[in-house]
Short mmCIF file of C-alpha atoms in Angstrom, two decimals:
data_model
loop_
_atom_site.label_atom_id
_atom_site.label_comp_id
_atom_site.label_asym_id
_atom_site.label_seq_id
_atom_site.Cartn_x
_atom_site.Cartn_y
_atom_site.Cartn_z
CA MET A 211 -27.90 7.71 27.84
CA ALA A 212 -25.46 10.23 26.42
CA GLU A 213 -26.63 13.83 26.16
CA TYR A 214 -26.94 15.56 22.80
CA ASN A 215 -26.07 19.26 22.89
CA ASN A 216 -25.24 21.82 20.23
CA LEU A 217 -21.55 22.26 19.53
CA ASP A 218 -21.52 25.94 20.47
CA THR A 219 -22.85 25.22 23.98
CA LEU A 220 -19.83 23.11 24.91
CA SER A 221 -17.12 24.75 27.00
CA ALA A 222 -14.35 22.94 25.11
CA PHE A 223 -15.62 24.43 21.86
CA LYS A 224 -15.25 27.90 23.33
CA LYS A 225 -11.64 27.03 24.21
CA LEU A 226 -11.13 25.90 20.65
CA GLN A 227 -12.43 29.21 19.31
CA ALA A 228 -9.66 30.98 21.22
CA LEU A 229 -7.09 28.92 19.32
CA LYS A 230 -8.07 30.09 15.84
CA GLY A 231 -4.99 30.56 13.68
CA ALA A 232 -2.69 29.34 16.45
CA VAL A 233 -0.54 27.24 14.11
CA LYS A 234 1.31 28.45 11.04
CA LEU A 235 2.57 25.53 8.97
CA GLY A 236 5.42 27.64 7.63
CA GLN A 237 6.75 27.92 11.17
CA VAL A 238 6.30 24.35 12.43
CA LEU A 239 6.52 21.90 9.50
CA ASN A 240 9.79 20.00 9.57
CA GLU A 241 11.19 16.49 9.44
CA GLU A 242 10.56 15.78 13.12
CA ARG A 243 6.93 16.92 12.95
CA VAL A 244 6.22 14.64 9.99
CA ARG A 245 7.70 11.65 11.81
CA ASN A 246 5.85 12.39 15.06
CA SER A 247 2.40 13.01 13.57
CA THR A 248 1.42 9.50 12.50
CA VAL A 249 -1.44 7.43 13.92
CA ALA A 250 -1.82 3.71 13.18
CA MET A 251 -5.01 2.75 11.36
CA ALA A 252 -6.57 -0.65 10.78
CA GLY A 253 -5.46 -2.87 7.91
CA GLY A 254 -1.88 -1.64 7.97
CA LEU A 255 -2.78 1.94 6.99
CA LYS A 256 -1.49 5.07 8.72
CA TYR A 257 -2.88 8.58 9.16
CA ASN A 258 -0.49 11.53 9.17
CA TYR A 259 -1.59 15.03 10.21
CA ALA A 260 1.76 16.86 10.13
CA CYS A 261 0.41 19.31 7.53
CA LYS A 262 -2.70 20.14 9.52
CA GLN A 263 -2.85 23.40 11.49
CA VAL A 264 -2.88 21.78 14.94
CA ASN A 265 -0.47 21.56 17.87
CA GLU A 266 -0.39 20.01 21.35
CA SER A 267 -2.66 22.70 22.81
CA ILE A 268 -5.29 22.12 20.15
CA LEU A 269 -5.02 18.34 20.51
CA LYS A 270 -5.58 18.72 24.25
CA VAL A 271 -8.78 20.68 23.63
CA PHE A 272 -9.84 18.06 21.07
CA GLN A 273 -9.65 15.49 23.87
CA GLU A 274 -11.75 17.70 26.15
CA LEU A 275 -14.29 18.28 23.38
CA SER A 276 -14.57 14.58 22.63
CA ARG A 277 -15.25 13.77 26.29
CA GLU A 278 -17.66 16.66 26.81
CA ALA A 279 -19.64 15.72 23.70
CA GLN A 280 -19.57 12.06 24.79
CA VAL A 281 -18.84 10.88 21.27
CA ILE A 282 -17.47 7.48 22.30
CA GLU A 283 -20.50 6.88 24.54
CA LYS A 284 -22.79 7.74 21.64
CA TYR A 285 -20.89 5.37 19.37
CA LYS A 286 -21.28 2.59 21.95
CA GLU A 287 -25.01 3.26 22.17
CA LEU A 288 -25.24 3.05 18.39
CA LEU A 289 -23.44 -0.32 18.49
CA ASP A 290 -25.86 -1.54 21.18
CA GLY A 291 -28.83 -0.80 18.91
CA GLU A 292 -30.20 2.39 20.45
CA VAL A 293 -32.43 4.51 18.19
CA ILE A 294 -29.82 6.94 16.83
CA ASN A 295 -31.72 7.92 13.67
CA THR A 296 -34.33 9.97 15.52
CA GLY A 297 -35.80 11.48 12.36
CA GLU A 298 -37.02 8.08 11.19
CA ASN A 299 -37.08 6.38 14.61
CA ARG A 300 -34.55 3.77 13.52
CA LYS A 301 -31.46 2.03 14.78
CA VAL A 302 -28.20 2.51 12.86
CA LEU A 303 -26.59 -0.87 12.28
CA HIS A 304 -24.18 -0.81 9.35
CA HIS A 305 -21.31 -1.63 11.75
CA LEU A 306 -23.11 -4.84 12.69
CA THR A 307 -22.87 -6.13 9.13
CA ARG A 308 -19.10 -6.57 9.57
CA GLY A 309 -19.02 -7.89 13.14
CA GLN A 310 -20.49 -7.36 16.58
CA LEU A 311 -18.85 -4.85 18.94
CA GLY A 312 -21.74 -4.17 21.30
CA ASN A 313 -24.58 -6.10 22.88
CA ASP A 314 -26.90 -8.36 20.92
CA VAL A 315 -29.32 -6.22 18.92
CA ILE A 316 -32.80 -7.73 19.05
CA PHE A 317 -35.74 -6.38 17.05
CA ASN A 318 -39.15 -8.04 16.92
CA GLY A 319 -37.59 -11.14 18.43
CA LYS A 320 -34.88 -11.34 15.76
CA ASN A 321 -31.15 -11.19 16.55
CA LEU A 322 -30.07 -8.81 13.80
CA GLY A 323 -26.39 -9.65 14.04
CA LYS A 324 -27.19 -13.27 13.27
CA PHE A 325 -29.63 -12.20 10.55
CA TYR A 326 -26.95 -10.15 8.74
CA GLN A 327 -24.48 -13.01 9.08
CA GLU A 328 -27.02 -15.45 7.65
CA GLN A 329 -27.52 -13.20 4.63
CA LEU A 330 -23.78 -13.04 4.00
CA GLU A 331 -23.56 -16.83 4.27
CA ARG A 332 -26.44 -17.20 1.80
CA ILE A 333 -24.68 -14.79 -0.58
CA ALA A 334 -21.40 -16.71 -0.22
CA ASP A 335 -23.20 -19.97 -1.00
CA PHE A 336 -24.94 -18.47 -4.02
CA ALA A 337 -21.70 -16.96 -5.34
CA ALA A 338 -19.88 -20.27 -4.91
CA LYS A 339 -22.58 -22.04 -6.94
CA VAL A 340 -22.28 -19.46 -9.71
CA HIS A 341 -18.49 -19.80 -9.75
CA SER A 342 -18.59 -23.61 -9.73
CA GLY A 343 -21.19 -23.76 -12.49
CA ASN A 344 -23.93 -25.24 -10.30
CA ILE A 345 -25.91 -22.12 -11.17
CA LYS A 346 -25.63 -21.62 -14.92
CA ALA A 347 -26.90 -19.37 -17.66
CA GLN A 348 -29.95 -20.54 -19.60
CA ASP A 349 -27.84 -22.24 -22.28
CA GLY A 350 -26.05 -24.34 -19.66
CA LYS A 351 -22.84 -22.30 -19.88
CA PRO A 352 -21.27 -20.33 -16.97
CA PHE A 353 -22.09 -16.72 -16.21
CA THR A 354 -19.17 -14.46 -17.10
CA THR A 355 -20.47 -11.02 -16.14
CA VAL A 356 -22.51 -9.42 -13.36
CA VAL A 357 -24.34 -6.08 -13.51
CA GLN A 358 -25.70 -4.16 -10.52
CA ILE A 359 -28.82 -2.06 -11.07
CA GLY A 360 -29.21 0.53 -8.33
CA ILE A 361 -28.72 4.21 -7.56
CA GLY A 362 -27.22 6.31 -4.77
CA GLY A 363 -25.95 4.07 -1.99
CA SER A 364 -26.90 1.03 -4.04
CA ASP A 365 -24.38 2.10 -6.67
CA LEU A 366 -21.70 4.53 -5.49
CA GLY A 367 -20.13 2.49 -2.70
CA PRO A 368 -20.20 -0.95 -4.37
CA ARG A 369 -18.98 0.57 -7.66
CA ALA A 370 -16.11 2.42 -5.95
CA ILE A 371 -15.03 -0.71 -4.07
CA TYR A 372 -15.23 -2.93 -7.16
CA MET A 373 -13.11 -0.48 -9.12
CA ALA A 374 -10.67 -0.24 -6.20
CA LEU A 375 -10.11 -4.00 -6.11
CA GLU A 376 -10.48 -5.09 -9.74
CA ASN A 377 -6.76 -4.90 -10.57
CA TRP A 378 -5.79 -6.46 -7.25
CA ALA A 379 -8.15 -9.35 -8.04
CA LYS A 380 -6.67 -9.78 -11.51
CA LYS A 381 -3.17 -10.09 -10.08
CA HIS A 382 -4.26 -12.58 -7.42
CA ASN A 383 -6.47 -14.59 -9.80
CA THR A 384 -9.65 -13.91 -7.83
CA LEU A 385 -11.58 -12.00 -10.50
CA LYS A 386 -14.49 -14.41 -11.04
CA LEU A 387 -16.96 -12.21 -12.97
CA LYS A 388 -16.44 -8.87 -14.65
CA ALA A 389 -18.78 -6.32 -13.03
CA HIS A 390 -20.68 -3.39 -14.51
CA PHE A 391 -23.15 -0.92 -13.01
CA ILE A 392 -26.31 0.81 -14.23
CA SER A 393 -27.56 3.68 -12.07
CA ASN A 394 -28.79 6.73 -13.98
CA VAL A 395 -32.38 6.81 -15.23
CA ASP A 396 -30.91 8.37 -18.37
CA PRO A 397 -31.56 5.56 -20.90
CA ASP A 398 -28.12 6.11 -22.43
CA ASP A 399 -26.59 4.74 -19.22
CA GLY A 400 -28.40 1.42 -19.38
CA ALA A 401 -28.10 1.13 -23.16
CA GLY A 402 -24.41 1.95 -23.06
CA VAL A 403 -23.75 -0.86 -20.59
CA ILE A 404 -25.92 -3.67 -21.95
CA SER A 405 -25.10 -3.04 -25.62
CA ASN A 406 -21.55 -4.21 -24.96
CA LEU A 407 -22.47 -7.31 -22.93
CA ASP A 408 -22.95 -10.96 -23.70
CA ILE A 409 -26.48 -10.82 -22.27
CA ALA A 410 -27.03 -14.60 -22.27
CA HIS A 411 -24.16 -15.01 -19.79
CA THR A 412 -24.79 -11.93 -17.65
CA LEU A 413 -26.23 -12.08 -14.14
CA PHE A 414 -28.11 -9.00 -12.93
CA VAL A 415 -28.35 -7.79 -9.32
CA LEU A 416 -31.31 -5.48 -8.69
CA VAL A 417 -30.87 -3.40 -5.53
CA SER A 418 -33.70 -1.43 -3.95
CA LYS A 419 -34.38 -1.56 -0.21
CA SER A 420 -37.94 -0.29 -0.58
CA GLY A 421 -38.58 -2.03 -3.87
CA THR A 422 -40.07 1.23 -5.15
CA THR A 423 -37.04 3.31 -6.25
CA GLN A 424 -38.20 5.01 -9.45
CA GLU A 425 -34.90 5.06 -11.34
CA THR A 426 -33.98 1.50 -10.38
CA LEU A 427 -37.33 0.00 -11.36
CA ALA A 428 -37.23 1.86 -14.68
CA ASN A 429 -33.78 0.44 -15.38
CA GLU A 430 -34.95 -3.03 -14.34
CA LEU A 431 -37.70 -2.97 -16.95
CA PHE A 432 -35.27 -1.58 -19.51
CA VAL A 433 -32.93 -4.53 -18.89
CA LYS A 434 -35.73 -7.10 -18.76
CA ASN A 435 -37.05 -5.97 -22.13
CA PHE A 436 -33.58 -6.33 -23.60
CA ILE A 437 -33.27 -9.86 -22.16
CA LYS A 438 -36.68 -10.83 -23.55
CA GLU A 439 -35.70 -9.52 -26.98
CA LYS A 440 -32.93 -12.11 -26.92
CA GLY A 441 -35.49 -14.84 -26.31
CA LEU A 442 -34.42 -15.32 -22.68
CA ASP A 443 -36.28 -15.44 -19.37
CA PRO A 444 -35.23 -12.54 -17.07
CA SER A 445 -36.27 -14.45 -13.92
CA LYS A 446 -33.46 -16.95 -14.55
CA GLN A 447 -30.68 -14.40 -14.54
CA MET A 448 -31.68 -11.71 -12.08
CA VAL A 449 -31.43 -11.61 -8.26
CA ALA A 450 -32.86 -8.99 -5.90
CA VAL A 451 -31.35 -7.27 -2.88
CA THR A 452 -34.15 -5.69 -0.90
CA SER A 453 -35.98 -5.62 2.44
CA GLU A 454 -38.18 -8.49 3.54
CA SER A 455 -41.24 -6.22 3.40
CA SER A 456 -40.70 -4.91 -0.13
CA PRO A 457 -42.64 -6.11 -3.21
CA LEU A 458 -39.39 -7.60 -4.52
CA ALA A 459 -39.07 -10.03 -1.60
CA ASN A 460 -39.82 -13.72 -2.20
CA ASN A 461 -40.76 -12.81 -5.75
CA PRO A 462 -40.72 -15.66 -8.30
CA GLY A 463 -39.53 -13.14 -10.88
CA TYR A 464 -36.01 -13.43 -9.43
CA LEU A 465 -33.50 -16.23 -9.27
CA ASP A 466 -32.96 -15.47 -5.57
CA SER A 467 -33.36 -12.65 -3.03
CA PHE A 468 -31.03 -11.34 -0.32
CA TYR A 469 -32.14 -9.03 2.45
CA ILE A 470 -31.29 -5.81 4.22
CA ASP A 471 -33.51 -3.69 6.46
CA ASP A 472 -34.34 -0.10 7.35
CA PHE A 473 -31.51 0.02 9.91
CA ILE A 474 -28.90 0.03 7.13
CA GLY A 475 -28.77 3.40 5.38
CA GLY A 476 -28.11 3.26 1.66
CA ARG A 477 -24.86 5.26 1.79
CA PHE A 478 -23.60 2.96 4.57
CA SER A 479 -24.70 -0.29 2.93
CA SER A 480 -21.54 -1.39 1.10
CA SER A 481 -20.73 -3.92 3.84
CA SER A 482 -24.25 -5.39 3.73
CA ALA A 483 -25.93 -7.49 1.06
CA VAL A 484 -25.98 -4.35 -1.13
CA GLY A 485 -22.24 -4.52 -1.66
CA GLY A 486 -21.75 -8.11 -0.59
CA THR A 487 -23.75 -9.65 -3.42
CA ILE A 488 -21.95 -8.10 -6.38
CA LEU A 489 -18.52 -8.07 -4.72
CA SER A 490 -18.81 -11.75 -3.75
CA LEU A 491 -19.94 -12.63 -7.26
CA ALA A 492 -17.13 -10.59 -8.80
CA PHE A 493 -14.25 -11.56 -6.49
CA GLY A 494 -15.41 -14.48 -4.38
CA ALA A 495 -16.82 -14.47 -0.85
CA ASP A 496 -13.38 -14.79 0.78
CA VAL A 497 -12.27 -11.48 -0.71
CA PHE A 498 -15.41 -9.81 0.60
CA LYS A 499 -14.75 -11.34 4.04
CA ASP A 500 -11.26 -9.79 4.03
CA PHE A 501 -12.84 -6.44 3.17
CA LEU A 502 -15.26 -6.83 6.10
CA ALA A 503 -12.42 -7.80 8.42
CA GLY A 504 -10.59 -4.56 7.62
CA ALA A 505 -13.74 -2.55 8.27
CA HIS A 506 -14.41 -4.38 11.56
CA GLU A 507 -10.85 -3.75 12.74
CA ALA A 508 -11.30 -0.02 12.01
CA ASP A 509 -14.69 0.02 13.78
CA LYS A 510 -13.03 -1.46 16.85
CA LEU A 511 -10.22 1.10 16.75
CA ALA A 512 -12.83 3.88 16.62
CA LEU A 513 -13.78 2.97 20.22
CA GLU A 514 -10.40 4.27 21.46
CA GLU A 515 -10.96 7.25 23.80
CA ASP A 516 -7.52 8.81 23.28
CA VAL A 517 -8.02 11.04 20.24
CA THR A 518 -4.34 10.75 19.27
CA LYS A 519 -4.79 6.97 18.91
CA ASN A 520 -8.19 7.07 17.20
CA PRO A 521 -7.60 8.18 13.59
CA ALA A 522 -11.27 8.47 12.62
CA LEU A 523 -12.05 10.64 15.65
CA LEU A 524 -8.91 12.75 15.21
CA ASP A 525 -9.75 13.29 11.54
CA ALA A 526 -13.28 14.29 12.55
CA LEU A 527 -12.07 16.77 15.18
CA ILE A 528 -9.58 18.35 12.80
CA GLY A 529 -12.46 18.70 10.34
CA ILE A 530 -14.56 20.44 13.00
CA TYR A 531 -11.68 22.82 13.72
CA GLU A 532 -11.26 23.58 10.02
CA ARG A 533 -14.97 24.07 9.38
CA ASN A 534 -16.09 25.89 12.52
CA ILE A 535 -12.95 27.67 13.72
CA GLN A 536 -10.84 28.28 10.64
CA GLY A 537 -13.92 28.78 8.45
CA TYR A 538 -12.98 26.50 5.56
CA PRO A 539 -16.15 25.49 3.63
CA VAL A 540 -14.84 22.73 1.33
CA THR A 541 -12.73 19.58 1.63
CA ALA A 542 -11.00 17.78 -1.25
CA ILE A 543 -10.34 14.02 -1.25
CA LEU A 544 -7.29 13.33 -3.42
CA PRO A 545 -6.39 9.65 -3.87
CA TYR A 546 -3.06 9.10 -5.62
CA SER A 547 -4.37 5.78 -6.86
CA GLN A 548 -6.34 5.33 -10.06
CA ALA A 549 -8.11 2.40 -8.42
CA LEU A 550 -9.80 4.89 -6.08
CA SER A 551 -11.05 7.08 -8.92
CA ARG A 552 -14.71 6.76 -7.84
CA PHE A 553 -14.09 6.77 -4.09
CA PRO A 554 -14.44 10.59 -3.79
CA ALA A 555 -17.86 10.34 -5.46
CA HIS A 556 -18.93 7.79 -2.86
CA LEU A 557 -17.67 10.03 -0.05
CA GLN A 558 -19.61 12.95 -1.51
CA GLN A 559 -22.82 11.09 -0.83
CA ALA A 560 -21.71 9.55 2.46
CA ASP A 561 -20.62 12.90 3.91
CA MET A 562 -22.90 15.46 2.27
CA GLU A 563 -26.08 13.40 2.59
CA SER A 564 -25.27 12.67 6.24
CA ASN A 565 -24.13 16.02 7.57
CA GLY A 566 -25.58 18.48 5.08
CA LYS A 567 -28.14 19.61 7.66
CA GLN A 568 -29.12 23.00 9.11
CA VAL A 569 -31.19 21.79 12.08
CA ASN A 570 -30.16 19.68 15.07
CA ARG A 571 -31.59 16.37 16.22
CA ARG A 572 -34.55 18.22 17.80
CA GLY A 573 -35.33 20.11 14.59
CA GLU A 574 -33.93 23.41 15.91
CA LYS A 575 -32.06 25.77 13.57
CA LEU A 576 -28.31 25.75 14.10
CA SER A 577 -26.21 28.88 14.34
CA TYR A 578 -22.97 27.27 13.13
CA GLU A 579 -21.76 25.62 9.94
CA THR A 580 -22.06 21.88 9.46
CA GLY A 581 -20.91 19.51 6.70
CA PRO A 582 -18.44 20.84 4.10
CA VAL A 583 -18.68 20.42 0.36
CA ILE A 584 -16.74 17.29 -0.66
CA PHE A 585 -15.10 16.78 -4.05
CA GLY A 586 -12.06 15.09 -5.49
CA GLU A 587 -10.26 13.31 -8.30
CA PRO A 588 -7.21 11.07 -8.45
CA GLY A 589 -3.70 12.44 -8.61
CA THR A 590 -1.82 13.21 -10.70
CA ASN A 591 -4.78 14.01 -12.98
CA GLY A 592 -6.10 16.63 -10.55
CA GLN A 593 -2.80 18.47 -10.60
CA HIS A 594 -3.46 19.27 -14.27
CA SER A 595 -7.06 20.25 -13.56
CA PHE A 596 -8.14 22.09 -10.40
CA TYR A 597 -4.97 22.33 -8.27
CA GLN A 598 -4.46 25.87 -9.62
CA LEU A 599 -7.36 27.02 -7.45
CA LEU A 600 -6.22 24.89 -4.51
CA HIS A 601 -2.77 26.52 -4.56
CA GLN A 602 -3.57 30.12 -5.46
CA GLY A 603 -7.33 30.57 -5.16
CA THR A 604 -8.96 32.95 -2.70
CA ASP A 605 -10.43 30.12 -0.56
CA ILE A 606 -8.32 27.77 1.52
CA ILE A 607 -9.54 24.22 0.92
CA PRO A 608 -8.33 21.48 3.30
CA LEU A 609 -7.04 18.38 1.53
CA GLN A 610 -6.99 14.69 2.30
CA PHE A 611 -4.42 12.70 0.34
CA ILE A 612 -4.45 8.90 0.02
CA GLY A 613 -1.43 7.04 -1.31
CA PHE A 614 0.30 3.66 -1.49
CA LYS A 615 3.95 2.70 -1.83
CA ASP A 616 3.25 -0.09 -4.32
CA SER A 617 0.91 -0.41 -7.29
CA GLN A 618 -1.62 -3.24 -7.50
CA LEU A 619 -0.53 -4.89 -10.75
CA SER A 620 3.24 -4.46 -10.27
CA LYS A 621 3.57 -3.57 -13.96
CA ASP A 622 5.70 -0.46 -14.35
CA ILE A 623 8.41 1.20 -16.40
CA GLU A 624 11.48 3.18 -15.43
CA VAL A 625 11.93 6.54 -17.15
CA ASP A 626 14.54 9.18 -16.23
CA GLY A 627 15.77 7.07 -13.33
CA SER A 628 12.46 6.35 -11.61
CA THR A 629 9.39 4.18 -12.04
CA SER A 630 5.91 5.60 -12.64
CA GLN A 631 4.84 4.50 -9.14
CA LYS A 632 7.75 6.41 -7.61
CA LYS A 633 6.81 9.44 -9.70
CA LEU A 634 3.24 9.15 -8.37
CA CYS A 635 4.40 9.05 -4.74
CA ALA A 636 6.92 11.85 -5.34
CA ASN A 637 4.15 14.05 -6.73
CA LEU A 638 2.00 13.36 -3.67
CA SER A 639 4.85 14.22 -1.28
CA ALA A 640 5.70 17.37 -3.20
CA GLN A 641 2.12 18.58 -3.28
CA MET A 642 1.66 18.24 0.48
CA VAL A 643 4.74 20.36 1.18
CA ALA A 644 3.91 22.84 -1.59
CA PHE A 645 0.42 23.37 -0.18
CA ALA A 646 1.72 23.74 3.37
CA LEU A 647 4.78 25.94 2.83
CA GLY A 648 4.13 27.65 -0.50
CA SER A 649 6.90 29.57 -2.23
CA HIS A 650 7.55 33.32 -2.11
CA ASN A 651 8.08 35.12 -5.39
CA GLU A 652 8.12 38.83 -6.09
CA ASN A 653 5.97 38.16 -9.16
CA PRO A 654 2.43 37.83 -7.72
CA ASN A 655 1.46 35.36 -10.44
CA LYS A 656 4.21 33.02 -9.30
CA ASN A 657 3.69 33.49 -5.56
CA PHE A 658 2.31 30.53 -3.58
CA PRO A 659 0.92 31.65 -0.19
CA GLY A 660 1.01 28.19 1.40
CA GLU A 661 -0.87 27.48 4.66
CA ARG A 662 -3.15 25.06 2.80
CA PRO A 663 -3.62 22.21 5.31
CA SER A 664 -3.65 18.55 4.32
CA SER A 665 -3.59 15.08 5.85
CA LEU A 666 -2.31 11.79 4.46
CA ILE A 667 -3.62 8.23 4.65
CA TYR A 668 -1.05 5.78 3.34
CA GLY A 669 -0.09 2.12 3.22
CA GLU A 670 1.85 -0.49 1.28
CA THR A 671 -0.77 -1.35 -1.34
CA LEU A 672 -4.53 -1.20 -1.86
CA CYS A 673 -6.08 -4.60 -1.08
CA PRO A 674 -9.44 -5.84 0.31
CA ARG A 675 -8.46 -5.38 3.96
CA THR A 676 -7.07 -1.88 3.47
CA MET A 677 -10.14 -0.93 1.43
CA GLY A 678 -12.39 -2.05 4.27
CA SER A 679 -10.33 -0.02 6.72
CA LEU A 680 -10.46 3.03 4.47
CA LEU A 681 -14.23 2.85 4.06
CA SER A 682 -14.80 2.45 7.80
CA HIS A 683 -12.45 5.34 8.58
CA TYR A 684 -14.56 7.78 6.60
CA GLU A 685 -17.90 6.34 7.76
CA ASN A 686 -16.81 6.74 11.37
CA LYS A 687 -15.37 10.20 10.76
CA ILE A 688 -18.77 11.25 9.39
CA MET A 689 -20.55 9.69 12.37
CA PHE A 690 -18.30 11.45 14.90
CA GLN A 691 -18.74 14.82 13.20
CA GLY A 692 -22.52 14.33 13.24
CA PHE A 693 -22.36 13.68 16.98
CA LEU A 694 -20.27 16.82 17.52
CA TRP A 695 -22.58 18.99 15.40
CA ASN A 696 -25.63 17.42 17.13
CA LEU A 697 -27.07 16.26 13.81
CA ASN A 698 -29.10 13.26 12.81
CA SER A 699 -26.57 12.00 10.27
CA PHE A 700 -28.69 9.03 9.25
CA ASP A 701 -31.74 10.41 7.47
CA GLN A 702 -31.81 12.28 4.14
CA GLU A 703 -34.91 14.43 3.92
CA GLY A 704 -33.09 16.69 1.49
CA VAL A 705 -33.58 14.20 -1.34
CA GLN A 706 -37.35 13.93 -0.91
CA LEU A 707 -38.72 17.25 -2.22
CA GLY A 708 -37.29 16.78 -5.70
CA LYS A 709 -38.80 13.29 -5.86
CA LEU A 710 -42.27 14.62 -4.99
CA LEU A 711 -42.10 17.41 -7.55
CA THR A 712 -40.87 14.95 -10.21
CA LYS A 713 -44.01 12.87 -9.70
CA GLU A 714 -46.14 16.01 -10.14
CA VAL A 715 -44.37 16.91 -13.37
CA LEU A 716 -44.81 13.39 -14.79
CA ALA A 717 -48.47 13.39 -13.76
CA GLY A 718 -49.06 16.76 -15.46
CA LYS A 719 -50.20 18.34 -12.18
CA THR A 720 -48.02 21.43 -12.30
CA THR A 721 -48.41 25.18 -12.46
CA GLY A 722 -46.11 28.18 -12.56
CA ALA A 723 -42.37 27.74 -12.96
CA LEU A 724 -42.56 23.97 -12.56
CA LYS A 725 -45.01 23.72 -15.45
CA ALA A 726 -42.88 26.01 -17.61
CA PHE A 727 -39.72 23.99 -17.06
CA GLY A 728 -41.60 20.79 -17.81
CA GLU A 729 -42.84 22.27 -21.09
CA ILE A 730 -39.24 22.89 -22.16
CA PHE A 731 -38.83 19.10 -22.34
CA GLY A 732 -42.27 18.43 -23.76
CA LEU A 733 -43.68 17.09 -20.47
#
């Protein structure tokens, strides 16, 4: 078994501390560096770190740190089904939903790899029947729309992926059902979605692993009441995605049920039945299989021990250097692709819920910083919003750009000698250099200090396989950073206290400040 030790006890980390500020982008960034700083990713993507404050000496220490922390060994143990989530005494098996890379994982006599595959096959069969008309709406006509009801990991990832691939599917004639999502317990969310739907021809996917999620069950009843008001039977147009032990399992109140288990964390569940059901219904099972193939290819690449050939691990180590050596507290995810407009929101949960911890795997207080704050918006919109602070603010915020040479729909216009897609890519390129090199001006208001590090993930176009690769890259980056920080990245105790206090407020069992705040809203 690999050993888990705090980051600041590792000798390689002490070497890294001595290299703080060793690289000045203004002195090293040139054409040759850009061309020599690219790492191949899965799905045809590439990762470029030319604008990161690293050099050969730092990369060498990264390799030492990776080996000393045994991150690849820990990843292999995770793949083999070891109990990695020590806080909840659970395995961590989201990689297994897209293909086996380790030994068979057996639990209570069940081969979980085969179980996940069986669920995906059941989903593919169900989706095919919906698309062919073998499963119809109550009036005998086809379903035209699908709505996912879920929150957190049951919403953010699947929603981001659907939005990422919707235009691609339109171009390739694979958009089977238009998809919508209801997540917030705010009734305006649910009402705003269903009021614009043809309810009689809408299929609903209820997602709750426990079957007890307060917001999701409230939204389920909200939707069911609306269906009943139309004189329809909710059980004939709603399916459940849940665990086999939940009250939603094998429930006659649903058209069908598909299963996940406690070894798949919500924020890592997009490649399971949680994402597979709605994405297969929306795009077809073959599109979802391509997405899984891209993720599996990236998972396999993450086993590479050479950090300069393992983009997820290299990205993770650069993030450690920026957070713990350079002292940068925030990271921005900046996709220059409107299709990825909700991807930063998904990564907020995936990263901040995983590594926003102040104690190690043994429950001991840490003396170093862990997960950064994550935020982001698509370019070029962000340039006209918060880039002012990124360029000239008092904090240096590392940036991660994502871009593609070609648009998804191939519909464009040429203005002033260039297409909109070329303008998009030109803006991305310009921003990376502007952040890195800055621009000196005697007028302080016009002076750009530069030395704002960024990386770039890029490819030809955003498609199912590249989206799977992109998702896996960030999931594995988060995993590797958790290993390095000696965190349990797979529980989320930080979300529990608010839930408990909410129940007290609703039950009227409050005193003090909690009672006073409740009274503001008439509770």
